[in-house]
Short mmCIF file of C-alpha atoms in Angstrom, two decimals:
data_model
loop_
_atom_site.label_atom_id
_atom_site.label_comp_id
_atom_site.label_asym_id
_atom_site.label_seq_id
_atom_site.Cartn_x
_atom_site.Cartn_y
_atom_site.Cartn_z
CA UNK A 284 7.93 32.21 19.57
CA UNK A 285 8.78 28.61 20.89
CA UNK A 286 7.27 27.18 17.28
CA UNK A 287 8.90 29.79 15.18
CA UNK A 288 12.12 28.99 16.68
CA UNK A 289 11.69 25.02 16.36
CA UNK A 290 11.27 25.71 12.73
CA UNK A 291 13.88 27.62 12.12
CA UNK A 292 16.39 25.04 14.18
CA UNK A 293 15.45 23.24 11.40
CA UNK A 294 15.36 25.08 8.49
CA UNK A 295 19.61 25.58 9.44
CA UNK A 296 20.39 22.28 10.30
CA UNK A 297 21.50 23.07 14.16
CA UNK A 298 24.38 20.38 13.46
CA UNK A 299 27.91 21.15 14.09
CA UNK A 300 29.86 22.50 10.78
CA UNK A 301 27.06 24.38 9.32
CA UNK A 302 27.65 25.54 5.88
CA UNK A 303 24.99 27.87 4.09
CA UNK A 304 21.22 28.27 5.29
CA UNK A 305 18.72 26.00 3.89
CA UNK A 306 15.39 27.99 2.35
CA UNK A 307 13.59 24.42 2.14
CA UNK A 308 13.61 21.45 4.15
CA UNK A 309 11.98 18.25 2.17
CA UNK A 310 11.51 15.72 5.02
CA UNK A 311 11.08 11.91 3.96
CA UNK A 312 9.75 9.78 6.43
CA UNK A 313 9.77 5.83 5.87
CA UNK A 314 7.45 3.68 7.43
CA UNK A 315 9.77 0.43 9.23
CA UNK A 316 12.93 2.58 8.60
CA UNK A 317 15.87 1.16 9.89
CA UNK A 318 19.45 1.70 9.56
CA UNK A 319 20.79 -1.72 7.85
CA UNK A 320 19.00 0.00 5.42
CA UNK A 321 21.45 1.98 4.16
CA UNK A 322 24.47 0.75 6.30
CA UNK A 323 24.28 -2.53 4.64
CA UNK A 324 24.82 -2.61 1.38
CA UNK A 325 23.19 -5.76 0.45
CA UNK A 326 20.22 -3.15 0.63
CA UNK A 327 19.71 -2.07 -2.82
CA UNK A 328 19.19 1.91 -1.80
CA UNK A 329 21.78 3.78 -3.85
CA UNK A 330 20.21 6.99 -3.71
CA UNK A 331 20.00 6.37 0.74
CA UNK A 332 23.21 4.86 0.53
CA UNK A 333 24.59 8.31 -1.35
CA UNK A 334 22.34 10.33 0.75
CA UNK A 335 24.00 8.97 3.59
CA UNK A 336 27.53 9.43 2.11
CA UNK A 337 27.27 12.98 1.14
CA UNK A 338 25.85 14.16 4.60
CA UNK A 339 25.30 13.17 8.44
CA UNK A 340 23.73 9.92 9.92
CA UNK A 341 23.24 7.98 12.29
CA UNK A 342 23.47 4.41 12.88
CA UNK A 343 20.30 4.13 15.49
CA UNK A 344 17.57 6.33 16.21
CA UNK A 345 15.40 5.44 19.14
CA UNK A 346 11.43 5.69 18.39
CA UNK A 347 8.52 6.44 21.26
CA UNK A 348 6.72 4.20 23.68
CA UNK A 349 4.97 2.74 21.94
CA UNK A 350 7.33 2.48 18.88
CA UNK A 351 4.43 3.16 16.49
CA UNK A 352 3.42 4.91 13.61
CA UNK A 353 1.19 8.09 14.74
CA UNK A 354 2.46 9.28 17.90
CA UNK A 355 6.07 8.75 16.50
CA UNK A 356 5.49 11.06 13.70
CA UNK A 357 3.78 13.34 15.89
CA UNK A 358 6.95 13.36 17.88
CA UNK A 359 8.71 14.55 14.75
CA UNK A 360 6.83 17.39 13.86
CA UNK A 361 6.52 18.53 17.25
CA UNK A 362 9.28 18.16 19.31
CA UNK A 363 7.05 16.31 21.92
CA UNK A 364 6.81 12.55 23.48
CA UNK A 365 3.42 11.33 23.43
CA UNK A 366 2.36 11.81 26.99
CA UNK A 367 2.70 16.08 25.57
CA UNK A 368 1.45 16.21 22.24
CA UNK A 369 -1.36 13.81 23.09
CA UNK A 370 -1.62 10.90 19.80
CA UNK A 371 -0.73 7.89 22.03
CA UNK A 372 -1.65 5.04 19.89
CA UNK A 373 -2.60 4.85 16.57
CA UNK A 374 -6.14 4.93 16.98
CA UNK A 375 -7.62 6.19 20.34
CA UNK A 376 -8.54 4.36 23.06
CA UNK A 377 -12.40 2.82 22.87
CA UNK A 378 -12.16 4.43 19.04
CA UNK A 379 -14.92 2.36 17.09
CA UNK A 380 -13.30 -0.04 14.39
CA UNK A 381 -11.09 1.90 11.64
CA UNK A 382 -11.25 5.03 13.64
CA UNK A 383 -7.66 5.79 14.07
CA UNK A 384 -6.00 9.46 14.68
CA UNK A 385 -6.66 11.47 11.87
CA UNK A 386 -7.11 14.65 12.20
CA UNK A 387 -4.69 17.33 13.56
CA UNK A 388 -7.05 18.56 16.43
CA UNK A 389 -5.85 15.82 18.08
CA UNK A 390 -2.34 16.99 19.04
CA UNK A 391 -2.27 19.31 21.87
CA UNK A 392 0.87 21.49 21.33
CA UNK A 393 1.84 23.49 18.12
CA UNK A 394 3.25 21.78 15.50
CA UNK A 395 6.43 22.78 12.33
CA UNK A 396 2.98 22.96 10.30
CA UNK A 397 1.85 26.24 12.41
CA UNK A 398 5.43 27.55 12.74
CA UNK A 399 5.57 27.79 8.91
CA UNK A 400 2.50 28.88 8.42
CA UNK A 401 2.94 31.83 11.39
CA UNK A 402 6.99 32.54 9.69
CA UNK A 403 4.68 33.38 6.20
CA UNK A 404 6.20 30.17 4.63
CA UNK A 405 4.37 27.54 2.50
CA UNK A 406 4.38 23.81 3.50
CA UNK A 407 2.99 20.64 1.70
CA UNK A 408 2.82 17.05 2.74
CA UNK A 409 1.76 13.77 1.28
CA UNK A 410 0.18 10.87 3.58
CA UNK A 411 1.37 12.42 6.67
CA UNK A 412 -0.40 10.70 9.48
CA UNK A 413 -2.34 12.81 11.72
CA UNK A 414 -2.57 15.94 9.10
CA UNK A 415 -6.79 16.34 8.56
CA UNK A 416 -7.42 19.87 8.98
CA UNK A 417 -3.89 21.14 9.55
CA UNK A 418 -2.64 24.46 8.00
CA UNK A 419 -1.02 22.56 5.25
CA UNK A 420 -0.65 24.30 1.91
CA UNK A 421 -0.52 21.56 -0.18
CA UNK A 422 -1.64 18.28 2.23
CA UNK A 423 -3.15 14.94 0.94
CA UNK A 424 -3.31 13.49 4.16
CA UNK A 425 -4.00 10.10 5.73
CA UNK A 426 -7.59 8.87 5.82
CA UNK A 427 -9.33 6.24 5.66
CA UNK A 428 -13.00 4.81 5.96
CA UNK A 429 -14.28 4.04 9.45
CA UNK A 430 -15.32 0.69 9.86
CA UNK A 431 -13.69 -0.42 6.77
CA UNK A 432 -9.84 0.23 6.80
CA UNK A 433 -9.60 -1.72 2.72
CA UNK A 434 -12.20 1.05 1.92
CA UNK A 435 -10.88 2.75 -1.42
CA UNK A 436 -7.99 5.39 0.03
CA UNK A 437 -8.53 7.89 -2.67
CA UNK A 438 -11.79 8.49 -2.58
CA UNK A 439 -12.03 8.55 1.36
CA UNK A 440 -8.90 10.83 1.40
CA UNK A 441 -10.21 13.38 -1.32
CA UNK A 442 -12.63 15.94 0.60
CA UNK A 443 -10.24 16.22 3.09
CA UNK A 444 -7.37 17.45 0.48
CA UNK A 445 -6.01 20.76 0.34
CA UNK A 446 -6.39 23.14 -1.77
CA UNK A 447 -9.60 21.46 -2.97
CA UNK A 448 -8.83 20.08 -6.77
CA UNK A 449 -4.93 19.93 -6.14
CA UNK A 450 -5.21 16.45 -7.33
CA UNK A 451 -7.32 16.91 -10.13
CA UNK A 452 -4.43 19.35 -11.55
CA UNK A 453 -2.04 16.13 -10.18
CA UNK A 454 -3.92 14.37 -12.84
CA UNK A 455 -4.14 17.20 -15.16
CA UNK A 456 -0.96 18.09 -15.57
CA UNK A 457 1.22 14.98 -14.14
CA UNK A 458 0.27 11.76 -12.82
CA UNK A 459 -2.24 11.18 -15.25
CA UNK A 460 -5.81 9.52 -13.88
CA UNK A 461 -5.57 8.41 -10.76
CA UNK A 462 -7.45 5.07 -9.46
CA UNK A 463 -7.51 2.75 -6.79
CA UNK A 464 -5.32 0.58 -7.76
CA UNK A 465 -2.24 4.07 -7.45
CA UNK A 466 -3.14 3.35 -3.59
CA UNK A 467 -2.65 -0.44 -3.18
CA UNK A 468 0.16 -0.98 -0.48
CA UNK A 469 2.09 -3.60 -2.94
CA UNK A 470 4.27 -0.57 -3.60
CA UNK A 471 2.17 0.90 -5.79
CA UNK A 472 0.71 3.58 -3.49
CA UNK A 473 4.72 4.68 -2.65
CA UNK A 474 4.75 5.42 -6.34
CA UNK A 475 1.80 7.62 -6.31
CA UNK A 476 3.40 8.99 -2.99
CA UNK A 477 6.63 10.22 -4.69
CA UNK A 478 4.68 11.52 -7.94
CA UNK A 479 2.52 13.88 -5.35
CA UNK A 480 5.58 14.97 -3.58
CA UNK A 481 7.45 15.52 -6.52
CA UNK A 482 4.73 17.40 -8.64
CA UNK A 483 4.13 19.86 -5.50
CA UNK A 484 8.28 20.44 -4.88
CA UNK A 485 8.36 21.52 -8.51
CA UNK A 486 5.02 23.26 -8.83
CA UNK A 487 4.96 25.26 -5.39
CA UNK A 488 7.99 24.72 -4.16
CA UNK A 489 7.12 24.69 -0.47
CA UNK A 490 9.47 25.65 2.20
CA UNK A 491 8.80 22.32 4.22
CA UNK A 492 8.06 19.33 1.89
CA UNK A 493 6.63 16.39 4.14
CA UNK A 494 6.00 12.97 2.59
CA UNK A 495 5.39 9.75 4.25
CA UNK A 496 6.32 6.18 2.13
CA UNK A 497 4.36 3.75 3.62
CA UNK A 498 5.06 0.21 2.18
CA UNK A 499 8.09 -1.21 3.64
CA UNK A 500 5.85 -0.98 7.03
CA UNK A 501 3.43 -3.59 5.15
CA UNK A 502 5.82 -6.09 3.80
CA UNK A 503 8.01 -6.25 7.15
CA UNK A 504 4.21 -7.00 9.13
CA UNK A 505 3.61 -9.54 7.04
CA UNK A 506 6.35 -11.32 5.56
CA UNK A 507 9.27 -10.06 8.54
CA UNK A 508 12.30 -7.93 8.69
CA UNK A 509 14.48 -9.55 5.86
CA UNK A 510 12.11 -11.35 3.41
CA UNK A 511 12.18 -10.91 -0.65
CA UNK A 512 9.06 -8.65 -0.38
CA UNK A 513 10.81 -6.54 1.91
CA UNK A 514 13.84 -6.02 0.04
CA UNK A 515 11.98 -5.10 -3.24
CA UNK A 516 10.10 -2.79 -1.40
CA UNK A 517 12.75 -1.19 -0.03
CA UNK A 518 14.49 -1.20 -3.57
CA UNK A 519 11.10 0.71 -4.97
CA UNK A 520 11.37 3.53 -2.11
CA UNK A 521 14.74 4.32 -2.79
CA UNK A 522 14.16 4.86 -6.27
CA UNK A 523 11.34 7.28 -5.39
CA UNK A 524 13.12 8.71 -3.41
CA UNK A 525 15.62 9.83 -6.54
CA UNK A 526 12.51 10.58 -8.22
CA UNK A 527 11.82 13.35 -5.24
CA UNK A 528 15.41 14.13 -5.30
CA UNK A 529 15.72 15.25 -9.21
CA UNK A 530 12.61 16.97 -8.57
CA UNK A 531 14.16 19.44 -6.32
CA UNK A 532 16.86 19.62 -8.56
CA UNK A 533 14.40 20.23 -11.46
CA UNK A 534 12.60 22.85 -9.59
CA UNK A 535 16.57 24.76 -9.63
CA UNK A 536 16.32 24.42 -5.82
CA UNK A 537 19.30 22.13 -4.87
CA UNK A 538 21.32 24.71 -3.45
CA UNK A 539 19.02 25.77 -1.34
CA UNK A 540 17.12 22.78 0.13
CA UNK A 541 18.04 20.60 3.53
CA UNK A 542 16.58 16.56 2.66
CA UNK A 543 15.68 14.56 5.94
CA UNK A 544 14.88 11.14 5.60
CA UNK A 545 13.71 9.22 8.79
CA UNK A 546 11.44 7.11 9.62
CA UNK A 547 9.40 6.12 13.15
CA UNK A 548 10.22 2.63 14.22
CA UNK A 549 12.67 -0.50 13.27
CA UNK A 550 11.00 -4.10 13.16
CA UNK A 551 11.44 -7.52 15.08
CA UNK A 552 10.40 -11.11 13.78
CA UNK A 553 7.71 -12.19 15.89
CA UNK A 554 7.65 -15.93 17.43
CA UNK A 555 4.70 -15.69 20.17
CA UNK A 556 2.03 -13.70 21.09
CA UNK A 557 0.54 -12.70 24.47
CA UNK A 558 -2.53 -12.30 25.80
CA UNK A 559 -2.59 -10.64 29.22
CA UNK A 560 -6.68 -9.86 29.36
CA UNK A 561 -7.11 -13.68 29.36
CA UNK A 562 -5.26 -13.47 32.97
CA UNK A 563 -7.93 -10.87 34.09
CA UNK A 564 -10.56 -12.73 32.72
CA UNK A 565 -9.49 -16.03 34.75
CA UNK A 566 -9.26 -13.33 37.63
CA UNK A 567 -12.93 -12.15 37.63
CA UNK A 568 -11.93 -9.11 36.99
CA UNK A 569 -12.92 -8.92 33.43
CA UNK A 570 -16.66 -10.42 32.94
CA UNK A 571 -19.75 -9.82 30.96
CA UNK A 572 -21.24 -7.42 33.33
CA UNK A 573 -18.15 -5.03 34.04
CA UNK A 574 -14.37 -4.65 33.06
CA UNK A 575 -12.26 -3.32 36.04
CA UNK A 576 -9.24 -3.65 34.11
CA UNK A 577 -7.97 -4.20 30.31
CA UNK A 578 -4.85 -4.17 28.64
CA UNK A 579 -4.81 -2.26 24.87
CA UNK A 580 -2.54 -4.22 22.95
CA UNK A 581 0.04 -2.47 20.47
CA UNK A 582 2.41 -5.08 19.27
CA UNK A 583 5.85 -5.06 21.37
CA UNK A 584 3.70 -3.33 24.44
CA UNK A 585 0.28 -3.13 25.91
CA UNK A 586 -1.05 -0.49 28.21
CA UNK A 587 -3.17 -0.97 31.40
CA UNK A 588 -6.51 0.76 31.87
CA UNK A 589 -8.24 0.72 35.15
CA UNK A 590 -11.62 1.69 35.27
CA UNK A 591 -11.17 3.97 38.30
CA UNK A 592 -7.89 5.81 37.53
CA UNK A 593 -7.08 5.92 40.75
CA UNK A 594 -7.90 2.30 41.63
CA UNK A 595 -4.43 1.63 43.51
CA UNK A 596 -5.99 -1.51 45.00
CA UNK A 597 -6.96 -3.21 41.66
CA UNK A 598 -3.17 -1.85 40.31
CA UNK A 599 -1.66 -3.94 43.00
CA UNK A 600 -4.00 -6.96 42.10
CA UNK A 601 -3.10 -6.64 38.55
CA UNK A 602 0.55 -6.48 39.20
CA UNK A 603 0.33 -9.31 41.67
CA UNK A 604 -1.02 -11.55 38.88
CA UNK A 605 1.75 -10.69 36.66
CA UNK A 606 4.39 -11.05 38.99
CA UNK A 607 3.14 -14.51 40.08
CA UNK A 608 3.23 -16.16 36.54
CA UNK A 609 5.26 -18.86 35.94
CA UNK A 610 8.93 -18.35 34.85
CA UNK A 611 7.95 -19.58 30.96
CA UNK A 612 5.41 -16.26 31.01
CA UNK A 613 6.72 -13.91 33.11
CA UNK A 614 10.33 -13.81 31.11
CA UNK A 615 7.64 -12.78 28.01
CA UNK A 616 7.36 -8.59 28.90
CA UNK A 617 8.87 -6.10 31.95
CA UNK A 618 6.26 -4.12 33.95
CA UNK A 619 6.50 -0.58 33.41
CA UNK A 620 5.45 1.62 36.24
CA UNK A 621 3.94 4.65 36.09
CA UNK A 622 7.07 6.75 37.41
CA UNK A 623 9.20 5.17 34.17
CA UNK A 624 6.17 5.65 31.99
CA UNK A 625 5.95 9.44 33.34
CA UNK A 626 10.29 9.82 32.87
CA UNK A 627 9.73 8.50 28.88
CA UNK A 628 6.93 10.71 28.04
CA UNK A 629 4.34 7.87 27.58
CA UNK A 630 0.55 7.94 27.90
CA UNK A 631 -0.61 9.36 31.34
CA UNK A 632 -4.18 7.89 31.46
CA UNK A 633 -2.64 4.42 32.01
CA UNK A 634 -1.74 2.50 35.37
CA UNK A 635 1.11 0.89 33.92
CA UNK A 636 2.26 -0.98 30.87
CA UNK A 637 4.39 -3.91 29.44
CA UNK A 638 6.89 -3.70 27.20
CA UNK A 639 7.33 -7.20 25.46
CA UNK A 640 10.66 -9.01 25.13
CA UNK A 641 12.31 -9.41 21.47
CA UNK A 642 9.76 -11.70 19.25
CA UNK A 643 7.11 -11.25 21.52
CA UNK A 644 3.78 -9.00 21.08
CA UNK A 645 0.81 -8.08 23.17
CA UNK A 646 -2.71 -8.42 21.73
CA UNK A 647 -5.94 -7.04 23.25
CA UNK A 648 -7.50 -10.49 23.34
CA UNK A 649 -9.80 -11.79 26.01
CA UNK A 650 -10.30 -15.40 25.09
CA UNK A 651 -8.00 -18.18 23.89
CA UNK A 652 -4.61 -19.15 25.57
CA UNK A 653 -2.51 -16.41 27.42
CA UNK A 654 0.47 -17.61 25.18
CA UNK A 655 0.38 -18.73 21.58
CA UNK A 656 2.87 -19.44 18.74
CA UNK A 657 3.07 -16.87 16.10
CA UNK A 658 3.50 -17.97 12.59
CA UNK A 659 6.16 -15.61 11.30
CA UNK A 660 5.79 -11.47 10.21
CA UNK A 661 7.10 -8.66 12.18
CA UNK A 662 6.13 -6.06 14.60
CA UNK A 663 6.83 -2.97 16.55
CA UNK A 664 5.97 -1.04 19.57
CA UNK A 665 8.11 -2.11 21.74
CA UNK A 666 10.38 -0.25 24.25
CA UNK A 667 12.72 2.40 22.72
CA UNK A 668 15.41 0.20 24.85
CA UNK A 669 15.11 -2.67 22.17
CA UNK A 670 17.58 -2.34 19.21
CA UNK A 671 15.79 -3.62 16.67
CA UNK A 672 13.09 -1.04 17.48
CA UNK A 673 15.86 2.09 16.46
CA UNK A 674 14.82 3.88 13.17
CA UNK A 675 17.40 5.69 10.95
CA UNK A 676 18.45 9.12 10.17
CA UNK A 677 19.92 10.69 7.51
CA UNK A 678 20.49 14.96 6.90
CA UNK A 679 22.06 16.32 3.66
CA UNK A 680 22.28 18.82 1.29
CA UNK A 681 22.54 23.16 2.34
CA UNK A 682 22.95 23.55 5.93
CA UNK A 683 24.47 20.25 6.57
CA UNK A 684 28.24 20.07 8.12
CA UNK A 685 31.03 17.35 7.27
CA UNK A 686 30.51 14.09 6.71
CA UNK A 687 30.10 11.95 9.82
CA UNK A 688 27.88 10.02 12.12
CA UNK A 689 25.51 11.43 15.07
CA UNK A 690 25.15 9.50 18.23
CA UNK A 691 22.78 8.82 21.13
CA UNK A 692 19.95 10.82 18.66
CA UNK A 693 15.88 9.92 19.44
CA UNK A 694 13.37 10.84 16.74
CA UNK A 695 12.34 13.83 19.34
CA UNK A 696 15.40 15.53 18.13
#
């Protein structure tokens, strides 16, 4: 009953000044969201920017620990903080190279995907992350090639689609041929993205619409939070996300339909990087014969495994080495204890973690210099404490109250 109701919470907009029931729900999430997005207007994002106008927002949103991409939108199609629905990362610990968390077997409590299904309502979804083999009506999901994350994203991603040849009638009867180059993350694939979503709103008209845009994420890694690239990417998702919009208006369901666009994390410019295995190396405690302890970088945090979970005595070793760095390092992260990391729903397989100051990330590297300079791009995962971490929300359309903002929100709502 606890799914059902979840779904339904959201199917009528639980906000104050509710207005008529909503029969769909399309939910937009945007990779690198963040508010200036549409609170700025030197943001070209008219159709956010009205979006955001017309309904209720809010001005910060704060993500998981880690601030990342898979167990943050696990969070928001569950209801759950990481150390519940069980995606902590976005690949699992010890995963071999390009296995990340694909499938849905991998969260451990239900999900809006089995409330609709269970309430006898359809659902659809386009590059969801951690959708393989959920009861999706209409799903292209995320996948990719193990060992080779470039591998061609169409053809990996096609067995696991659902119903088998829903893209084939894409093609058929809408996009037209599909290739590898619709999937290139230079904004092209957020174009194929909104053609998917929009063909399946108007063909099936699904009581929850899920679709994930993926390319501001890209541009802010690798060029930073305010660059050209970023901006024109940001320019191309908004007009997608019109195209989605006059698709539910095309489909005669505008009345009747709740939009939700969100996203999972902000973004921070990046000046240094830091290395804290290259500490337990110089401390014996990482060698070629055994690993005691190693950190698992994830940008603005890393995470400490102990190779006996219990291993208080190498926890207090490890935290001694940390706390005795000079004042030039040890201003670089805060320790996280296992109590905090318990109170904000984080990973419980770890002894502790650090959550990186602003500019700084953590890498999983055990050689080289335990500080280096980083030459520009952005990052994320960092504390849910850090503003520039905050994603953005924005609700409109049936079910949605008076104009006005929404305060002290986390993407678990």
């Amino acid at each position: 009953m606890k799914k059902i109701a979840f779904f339904t919470c959201l199917v009528f907009a639980c906000l104050e000044g509710i207005t008529q029931p909503a029969k769909h729900v399309v939910l937009i999430s945007i990779d690198g969201f963040r508010p200036d997005f549409y609170l700025d207007d030197s943001w070209h994002t008219p159709n956010l920017q009205q979006l955001k106008n017309s309904g209720v927002y809010a001005k910060a949103v704060a993500s998981v620990f880690p601030s990342v991409t898979y167990p943050s939108h696990t969070t928001i199609i569950t209801g759950a903080l990481p150390g519940r629905h069980g995606v902590y990362y976005n690949a699992p610990y010890g995963a071999k190279k390009g296995q990340w968390y694909w499938e849905e077997s991998y969260i451990n409590v239900p999900t809006l995907w089995d409330a609709v299904k269970k309430a006898g309502m359809t659902s659809g979804a386009v590059m969801w992350p951690v959708t393989v083999g959920a009861p999706i009506d209409y799903n292209f999901p995320v996948r990719r090639a193990d060992n080779d994350e470039q591998a061609d994203q169409l053809a990996v991603t096609l067995p696991f689609v659902t119903p088998k040849g829903l893209v084939q009638e894409m093609e058929t009867k809408s996009t037209g041929k599909l290739t590898t180059a619709d999937f290139n993350t230079d904004n092209t694939i957020d174009i194929t993205i909104g053609k998917m979503a929009s063909y399946i709103i108007n063909t099936y008209r699904p009581n929850l619409m899920a679709l994930h845009f993926v390319t501001a994420d890209h541009m802010q890694h690798e060029h930073g939070r305010n660059a050209p690239e970023v901006k024109t990417s940001v320019a191309m998702i908004d007009s997608m996300v019109g195209v989605v919009l006059k698709s539910i208006s095309d489909a005669g369901l505008a009345n009747s339909t709740t939009v939700i666009v969100t996203g999972d994390h902000g973004f921070v410019n990046t000046t240094h990087s830091f290395s804290p295995n290259v500490l337990l190396v110089q401390q014996g405690i990482i060698t070629p014969q055994d690993t005691l302890a190693r950190f698992l970088g994830t940008g603005g945090s890393a995470f400490l495994y102990l190779k006996n979970k219990n291993d208080q005595a190498m926890l207090a070793r490890v935290t001694s080495i940390l706390q005795g760095l000079p004042d030039d390092q040890g201003k670089l992260f805060r320790i996280v204890d296992r109590s905090e990391l318990d109170r904000i729903g984080a990973n419980p397989e770890v002894a502790m973690a650090l959550a990186m100051a602003n500019g700084i990330v953590a890498n999983s590297d055990a050689k080289g210099a335990v500080v280096n300079a980083k030459a520009g791009g952005g990052s994320h995962g960092y504390y849910p404490d850090l503003g520039q971490s905050a994603t953005g929300f924005i609700a409109a359309g049936s079910g949605i109250g008076k104009h006005r903002e929404i305060t002290g929100m986390g993407i678990k709502d």
